mmCIF file of C-alpha atoms in Angstrom:
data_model
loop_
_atom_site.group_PDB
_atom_site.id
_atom_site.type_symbol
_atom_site.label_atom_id
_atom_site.label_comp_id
_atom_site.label_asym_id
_atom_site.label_seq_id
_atom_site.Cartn_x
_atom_site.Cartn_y
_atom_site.Cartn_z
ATOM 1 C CA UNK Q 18 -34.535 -5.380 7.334
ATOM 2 C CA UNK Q 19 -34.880 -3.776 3.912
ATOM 3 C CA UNK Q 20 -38.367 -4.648 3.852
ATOM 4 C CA UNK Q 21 -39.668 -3.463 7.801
ATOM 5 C CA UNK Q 22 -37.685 0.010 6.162
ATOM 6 C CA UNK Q 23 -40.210 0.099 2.593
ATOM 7 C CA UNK Q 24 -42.921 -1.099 4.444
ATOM 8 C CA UNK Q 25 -43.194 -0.082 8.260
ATOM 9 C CA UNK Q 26 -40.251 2.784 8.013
ATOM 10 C CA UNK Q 27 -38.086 1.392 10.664
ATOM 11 C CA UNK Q 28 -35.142 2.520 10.635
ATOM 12 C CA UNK Q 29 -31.773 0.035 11.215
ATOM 13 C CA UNK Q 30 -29.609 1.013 13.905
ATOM 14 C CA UNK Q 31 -26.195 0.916 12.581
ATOM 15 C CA UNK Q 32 -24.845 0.843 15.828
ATOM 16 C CA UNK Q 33 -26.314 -1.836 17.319
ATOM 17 C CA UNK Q 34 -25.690 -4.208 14.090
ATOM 18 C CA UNK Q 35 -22.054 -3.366 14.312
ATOM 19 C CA UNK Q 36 -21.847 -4.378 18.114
ATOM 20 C CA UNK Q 37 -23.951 -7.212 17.691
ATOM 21 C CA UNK Q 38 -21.019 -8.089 14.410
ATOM 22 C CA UNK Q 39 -18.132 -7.269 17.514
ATOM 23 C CA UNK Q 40 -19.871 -9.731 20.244
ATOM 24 C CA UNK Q 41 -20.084 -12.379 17.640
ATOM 25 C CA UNK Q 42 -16.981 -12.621 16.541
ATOM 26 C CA UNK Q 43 -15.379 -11.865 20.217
ATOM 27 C CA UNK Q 44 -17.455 -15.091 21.216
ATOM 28 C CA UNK Q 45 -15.521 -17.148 18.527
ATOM 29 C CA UNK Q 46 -12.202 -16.082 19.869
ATOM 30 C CA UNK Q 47 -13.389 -17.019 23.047
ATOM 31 C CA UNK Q 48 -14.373 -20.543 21.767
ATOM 32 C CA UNK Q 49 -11.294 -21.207 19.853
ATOM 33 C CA UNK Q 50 -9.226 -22.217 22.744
ATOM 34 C CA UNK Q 51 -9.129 -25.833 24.015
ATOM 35 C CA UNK Q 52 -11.830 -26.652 25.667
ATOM 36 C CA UNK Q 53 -11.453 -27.068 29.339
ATOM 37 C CA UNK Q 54 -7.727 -25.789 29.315
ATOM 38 C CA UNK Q 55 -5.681 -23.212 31.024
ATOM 39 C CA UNK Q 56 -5.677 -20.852 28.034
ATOM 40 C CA UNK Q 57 -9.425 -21.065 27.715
ATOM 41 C CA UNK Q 58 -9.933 -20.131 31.907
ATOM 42 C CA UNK Q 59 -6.812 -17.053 31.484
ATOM 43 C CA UNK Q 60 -8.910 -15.922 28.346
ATOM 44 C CA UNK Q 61 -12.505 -15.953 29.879
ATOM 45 C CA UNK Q 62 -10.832 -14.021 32.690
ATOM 46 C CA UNK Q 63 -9.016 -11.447 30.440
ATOM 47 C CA UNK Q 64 -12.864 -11.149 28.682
ATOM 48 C CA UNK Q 65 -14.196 -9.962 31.987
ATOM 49 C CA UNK Q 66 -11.752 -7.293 32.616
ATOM 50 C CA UNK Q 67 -12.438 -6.034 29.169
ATOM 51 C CA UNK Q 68 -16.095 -6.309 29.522
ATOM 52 C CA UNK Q 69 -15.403 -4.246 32.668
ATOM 53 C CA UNK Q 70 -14.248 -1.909 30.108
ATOM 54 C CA UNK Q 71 -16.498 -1.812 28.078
ATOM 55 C CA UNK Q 72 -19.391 -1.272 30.311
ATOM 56 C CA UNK Q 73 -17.750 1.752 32.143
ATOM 57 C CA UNK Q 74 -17.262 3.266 28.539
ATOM 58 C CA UNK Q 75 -13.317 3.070 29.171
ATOM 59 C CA UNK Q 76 -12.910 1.666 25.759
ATOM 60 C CA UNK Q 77 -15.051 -0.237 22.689
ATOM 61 C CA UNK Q 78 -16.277 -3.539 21.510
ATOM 62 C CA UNK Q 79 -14.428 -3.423 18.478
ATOM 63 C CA UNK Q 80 -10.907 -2.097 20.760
ATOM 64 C CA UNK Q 81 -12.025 -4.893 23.164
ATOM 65 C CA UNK Q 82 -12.132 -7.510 20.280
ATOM 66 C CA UNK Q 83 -8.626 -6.365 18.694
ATOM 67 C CA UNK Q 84 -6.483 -6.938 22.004
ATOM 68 C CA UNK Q 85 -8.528 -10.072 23.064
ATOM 69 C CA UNK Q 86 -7.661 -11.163 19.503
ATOM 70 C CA UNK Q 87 -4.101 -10.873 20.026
ATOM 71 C CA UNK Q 88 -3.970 -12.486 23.025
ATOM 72 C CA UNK Q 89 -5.719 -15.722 21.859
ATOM 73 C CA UNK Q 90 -3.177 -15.498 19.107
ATOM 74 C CA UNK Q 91 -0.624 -15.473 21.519
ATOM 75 C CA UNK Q 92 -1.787 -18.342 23.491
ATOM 76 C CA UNK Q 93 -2.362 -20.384 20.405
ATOM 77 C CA UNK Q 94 1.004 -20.019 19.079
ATOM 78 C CA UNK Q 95 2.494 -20.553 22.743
ATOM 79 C CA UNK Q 96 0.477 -24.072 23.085
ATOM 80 C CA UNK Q 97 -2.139 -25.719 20.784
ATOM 81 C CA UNK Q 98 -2.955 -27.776 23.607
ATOM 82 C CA UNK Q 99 -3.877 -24.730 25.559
ATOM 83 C CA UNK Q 100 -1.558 -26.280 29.025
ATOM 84 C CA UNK Q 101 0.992 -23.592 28.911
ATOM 85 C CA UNK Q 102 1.126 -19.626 29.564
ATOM 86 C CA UNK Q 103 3.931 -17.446 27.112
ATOM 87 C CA UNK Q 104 7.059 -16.757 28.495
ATOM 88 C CA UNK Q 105 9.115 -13.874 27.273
ATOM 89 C CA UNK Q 106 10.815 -16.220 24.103
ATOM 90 C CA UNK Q 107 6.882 -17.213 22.955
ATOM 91 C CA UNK Q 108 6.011 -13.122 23.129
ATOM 92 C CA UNK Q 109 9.097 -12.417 21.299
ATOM 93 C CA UNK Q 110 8.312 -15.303 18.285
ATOM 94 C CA UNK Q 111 4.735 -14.242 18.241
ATOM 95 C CA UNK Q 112 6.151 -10.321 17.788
ATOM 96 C CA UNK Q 113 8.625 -11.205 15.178
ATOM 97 C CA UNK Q 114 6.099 -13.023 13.179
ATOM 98 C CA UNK Q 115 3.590 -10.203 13.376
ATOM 99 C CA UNK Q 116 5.418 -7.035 14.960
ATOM 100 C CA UNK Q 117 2.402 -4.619 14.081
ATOM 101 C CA UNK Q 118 0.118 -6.754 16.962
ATOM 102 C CA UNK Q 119 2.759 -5.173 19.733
ATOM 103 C CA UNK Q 120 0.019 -2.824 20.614
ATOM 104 C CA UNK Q 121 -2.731 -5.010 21.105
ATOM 105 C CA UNK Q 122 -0.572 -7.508 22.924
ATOM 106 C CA UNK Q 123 0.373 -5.294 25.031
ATOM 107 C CA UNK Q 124 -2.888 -5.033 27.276
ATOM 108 C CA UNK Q 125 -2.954 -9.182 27.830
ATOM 109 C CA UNK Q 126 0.859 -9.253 28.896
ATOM 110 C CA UNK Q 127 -0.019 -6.377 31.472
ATOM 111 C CA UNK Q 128 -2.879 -8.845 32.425
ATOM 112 C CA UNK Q 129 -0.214 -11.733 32.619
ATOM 113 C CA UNK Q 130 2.036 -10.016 34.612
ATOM 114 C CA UNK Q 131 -0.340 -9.052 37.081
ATOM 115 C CA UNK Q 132 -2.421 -11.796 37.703
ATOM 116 C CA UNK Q 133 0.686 -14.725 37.251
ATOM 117 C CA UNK Q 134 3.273 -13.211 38.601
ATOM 118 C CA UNK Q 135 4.798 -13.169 34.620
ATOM 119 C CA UNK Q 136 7.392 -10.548 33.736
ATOM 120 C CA UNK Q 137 6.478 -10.642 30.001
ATOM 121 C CA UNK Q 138 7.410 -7.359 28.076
ATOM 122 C CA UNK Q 139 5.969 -6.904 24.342
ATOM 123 C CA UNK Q 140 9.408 -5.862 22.262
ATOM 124 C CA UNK Q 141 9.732 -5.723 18.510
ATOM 125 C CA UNK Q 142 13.451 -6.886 16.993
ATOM 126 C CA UNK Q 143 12.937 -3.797 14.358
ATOM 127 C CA UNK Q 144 15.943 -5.438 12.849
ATOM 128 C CA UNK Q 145 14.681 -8.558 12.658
ATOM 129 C CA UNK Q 146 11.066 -7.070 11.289
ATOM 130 C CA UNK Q 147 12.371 -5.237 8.735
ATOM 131 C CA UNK Q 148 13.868 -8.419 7.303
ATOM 132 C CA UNK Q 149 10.963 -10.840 7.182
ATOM 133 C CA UNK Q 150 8.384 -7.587 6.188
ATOM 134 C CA UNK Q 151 11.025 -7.236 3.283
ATOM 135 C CA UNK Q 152 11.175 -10.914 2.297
ATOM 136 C CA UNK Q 153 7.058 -10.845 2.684
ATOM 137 C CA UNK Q 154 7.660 -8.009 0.158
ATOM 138 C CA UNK Q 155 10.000 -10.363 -2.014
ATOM 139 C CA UNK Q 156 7.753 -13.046 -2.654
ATOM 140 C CA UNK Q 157 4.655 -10.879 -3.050
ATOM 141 C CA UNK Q 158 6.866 -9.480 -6.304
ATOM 142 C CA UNK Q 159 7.379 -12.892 -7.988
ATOM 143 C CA UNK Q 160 3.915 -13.872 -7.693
ATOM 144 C CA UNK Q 161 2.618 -10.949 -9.293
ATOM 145 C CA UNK Q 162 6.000 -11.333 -11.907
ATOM 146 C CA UNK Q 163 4.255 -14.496 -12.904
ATOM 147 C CA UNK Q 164 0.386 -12.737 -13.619
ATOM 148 C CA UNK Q 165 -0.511 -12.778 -17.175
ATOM 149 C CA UNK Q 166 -3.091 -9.726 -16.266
ATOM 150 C CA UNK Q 167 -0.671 -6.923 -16.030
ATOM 151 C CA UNK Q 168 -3.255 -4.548 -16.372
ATOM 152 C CA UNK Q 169 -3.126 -0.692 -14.669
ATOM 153 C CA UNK Q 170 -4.549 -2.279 -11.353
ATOM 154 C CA UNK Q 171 -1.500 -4.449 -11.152
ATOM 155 C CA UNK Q 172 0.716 -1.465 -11.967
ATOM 156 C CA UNK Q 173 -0.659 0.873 -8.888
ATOM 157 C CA UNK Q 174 0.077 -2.666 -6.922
ATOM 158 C CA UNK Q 175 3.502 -3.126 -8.528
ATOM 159 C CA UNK Q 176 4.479 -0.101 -7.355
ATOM 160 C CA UNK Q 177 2.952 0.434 -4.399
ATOM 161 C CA UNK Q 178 4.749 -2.895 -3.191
ATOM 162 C CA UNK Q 179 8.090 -1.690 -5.086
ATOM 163 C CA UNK Q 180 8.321 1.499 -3.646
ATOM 164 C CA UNK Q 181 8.035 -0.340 -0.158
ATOM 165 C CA UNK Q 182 10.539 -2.737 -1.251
ATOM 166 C CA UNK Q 183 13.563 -0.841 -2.920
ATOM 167 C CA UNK Q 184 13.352 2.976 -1.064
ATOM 168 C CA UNK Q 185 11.406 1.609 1.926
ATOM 169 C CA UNK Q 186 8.743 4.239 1.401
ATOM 170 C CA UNK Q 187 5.268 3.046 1.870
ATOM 171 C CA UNK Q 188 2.722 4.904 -0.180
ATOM 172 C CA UNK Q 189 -1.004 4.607 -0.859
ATOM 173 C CA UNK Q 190 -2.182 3.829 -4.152
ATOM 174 C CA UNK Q 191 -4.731 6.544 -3.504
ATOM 175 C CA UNK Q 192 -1.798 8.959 -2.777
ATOM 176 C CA UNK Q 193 0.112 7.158 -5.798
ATOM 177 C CA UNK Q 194 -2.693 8.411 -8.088
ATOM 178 C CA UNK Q 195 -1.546 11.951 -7.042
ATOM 179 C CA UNK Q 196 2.074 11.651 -8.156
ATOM 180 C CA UNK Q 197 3.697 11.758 -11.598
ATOM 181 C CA UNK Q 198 4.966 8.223 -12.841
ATOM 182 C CA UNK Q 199 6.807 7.797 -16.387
ATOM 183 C CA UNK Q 200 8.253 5.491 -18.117
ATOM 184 C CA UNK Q 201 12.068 5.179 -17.932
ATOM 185 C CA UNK Q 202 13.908 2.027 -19.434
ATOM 186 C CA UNK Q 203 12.666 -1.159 -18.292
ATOM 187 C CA UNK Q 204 11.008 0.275 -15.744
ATOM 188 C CA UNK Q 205 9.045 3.511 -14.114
ATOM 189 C CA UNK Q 206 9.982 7.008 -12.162
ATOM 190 C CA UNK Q 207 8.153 7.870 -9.310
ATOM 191 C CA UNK Q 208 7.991 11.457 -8.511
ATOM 192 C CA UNK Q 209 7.163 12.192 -4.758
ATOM 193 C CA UNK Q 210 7.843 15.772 -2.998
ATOM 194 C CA UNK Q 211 10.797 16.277 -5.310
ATOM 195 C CA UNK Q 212 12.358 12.793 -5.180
ATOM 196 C CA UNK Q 213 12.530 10.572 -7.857
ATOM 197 C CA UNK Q 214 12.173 7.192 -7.471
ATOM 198 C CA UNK Q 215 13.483 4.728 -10.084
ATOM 199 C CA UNK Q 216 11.515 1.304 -9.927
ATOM 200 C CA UNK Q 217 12.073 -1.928 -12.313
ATOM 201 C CA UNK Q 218 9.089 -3.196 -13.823
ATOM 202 C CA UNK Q 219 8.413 -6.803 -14.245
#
C-alpha cells in the first residue's frame, strides 16, 4: 500500500480497510460456534438480520460486530456444545460476569424472544456488579503492590485504580494529569473539584 501511494499516488481508503477489519473479524465470531449446532444456525440467523441492518444503513459494521459479539458470548457460556439456547439464569450469569455487555446483549435477547418464543430480559444485579468490579479492582492492586518498576506510569495507574477502588470515583489518567496530587504520609491527596481524596500508596 505504502508503495502504490510513493509510486502511483493511490490513495488508501480508510474506510473500506476498516470494514474489510469489521467483516473479518465478524466472520470469526461466526465460526467460533460448534459446527453444525443449534447455536451456530440461531447465530447465522441473527447475522442476517444485522446484515439487513447494515445494508439499509440502520446501523454499522463495527455496531453490527459488537452485539453479534455478545451474543456468541452468550451462547458460549450457555453451552460449549452449542445444543442449548440461554434461559433467563444463563443471561443473568453472563451479565454478572460482564454487566457492561447489557447493551449489546440486549439486541440478541430481543431476537430470542421473538423468534423462540423466549422471555429473556437483559438485567444487571448492580449490587452484585459492584462487588466483583471491586474485587477485580482488589487484585489488580496487589499485583501492581508486587512491581519492582514503581515508576510515574505506575503511579497515574495506582491511582487511577485507587481512586476507583476506595471513593468509587473513576477518573482518567488524562484528566488525572489535570488535578493536583501531593504527598501526604504513606500515601497521596487527590484534589478534584474541591474534594480531597486521601489514597494509600503501596
Amino acid at each position: 500500500m505504502r508503495w502504490l501511494h510513493e509510486e502511483k499516488g493511490v490513495e488508501p481508503d480508510h474506510q473500506a480497510k476498516r470494514i474489510s477489519s469489521e467483516k473479518r473479524r465478524i466472520q470469526a465470531c461466526l465460526s467460533s460456534m460448534p459446527s453444525a449446532s443449534l447455536s451456530e444456525s440461531v447465530l447465522q440467523t441473527y447475522w442476517q438480520q444485522l446484515e439487513a441492518r447494515i445494508e439499509a444503513g440502520r446501523t454499522s459494521h463495527t455496531s453490527a460486530r459488537f452485539a453479534l459479539s455478545a451474543a456468541a458470548a452468550l451462547l458460549l457460556n450457555t453451552d460449549r456444545e452449542g445444543q442449548r439456547l440461554p434461559n433467563q439464569g444463563d443471561v443473568d450469569s453472563y451479565l454478572s460476569a460482564v454487566p457492561g455487555q447489557a447493551a449489546s446483549v440486549t439486541g440478541f435477547t430481543n431476537f430470542l424472544n421473538r423468534q423462540h418464543a423466549t422471555t429473556l430480559t437483559p438485567r444487571v444485579d448492580e449490587k452484585r456488579a459492584r462487588k466483583r468490579r471491586k474485587e477485580k479492582l482488589a487484585r489488580t492492586m496487589m499485583q501492581m503492590a508486587k512491581s519492582a518498576d514503581q515508576g510515574e506510569e505506575w503511579k497515574e495507574r495506582w491511582i487511577v485504580t485507587a481512586m476507583e477502588y476506595f471513593h468509587d470515583k473513576k477518573v482518567s489518567k488524562k484528566a488525572l494529569r489535570q488535578q493536583t496530587i501531593e504527598h501526604s504520609g504513606d500515601g497521596v491527596r487527590v484534589s478534584m473539584k474541591g474534594v480531597s481524596y486521601w489514597l494509600p500508596i503501596a
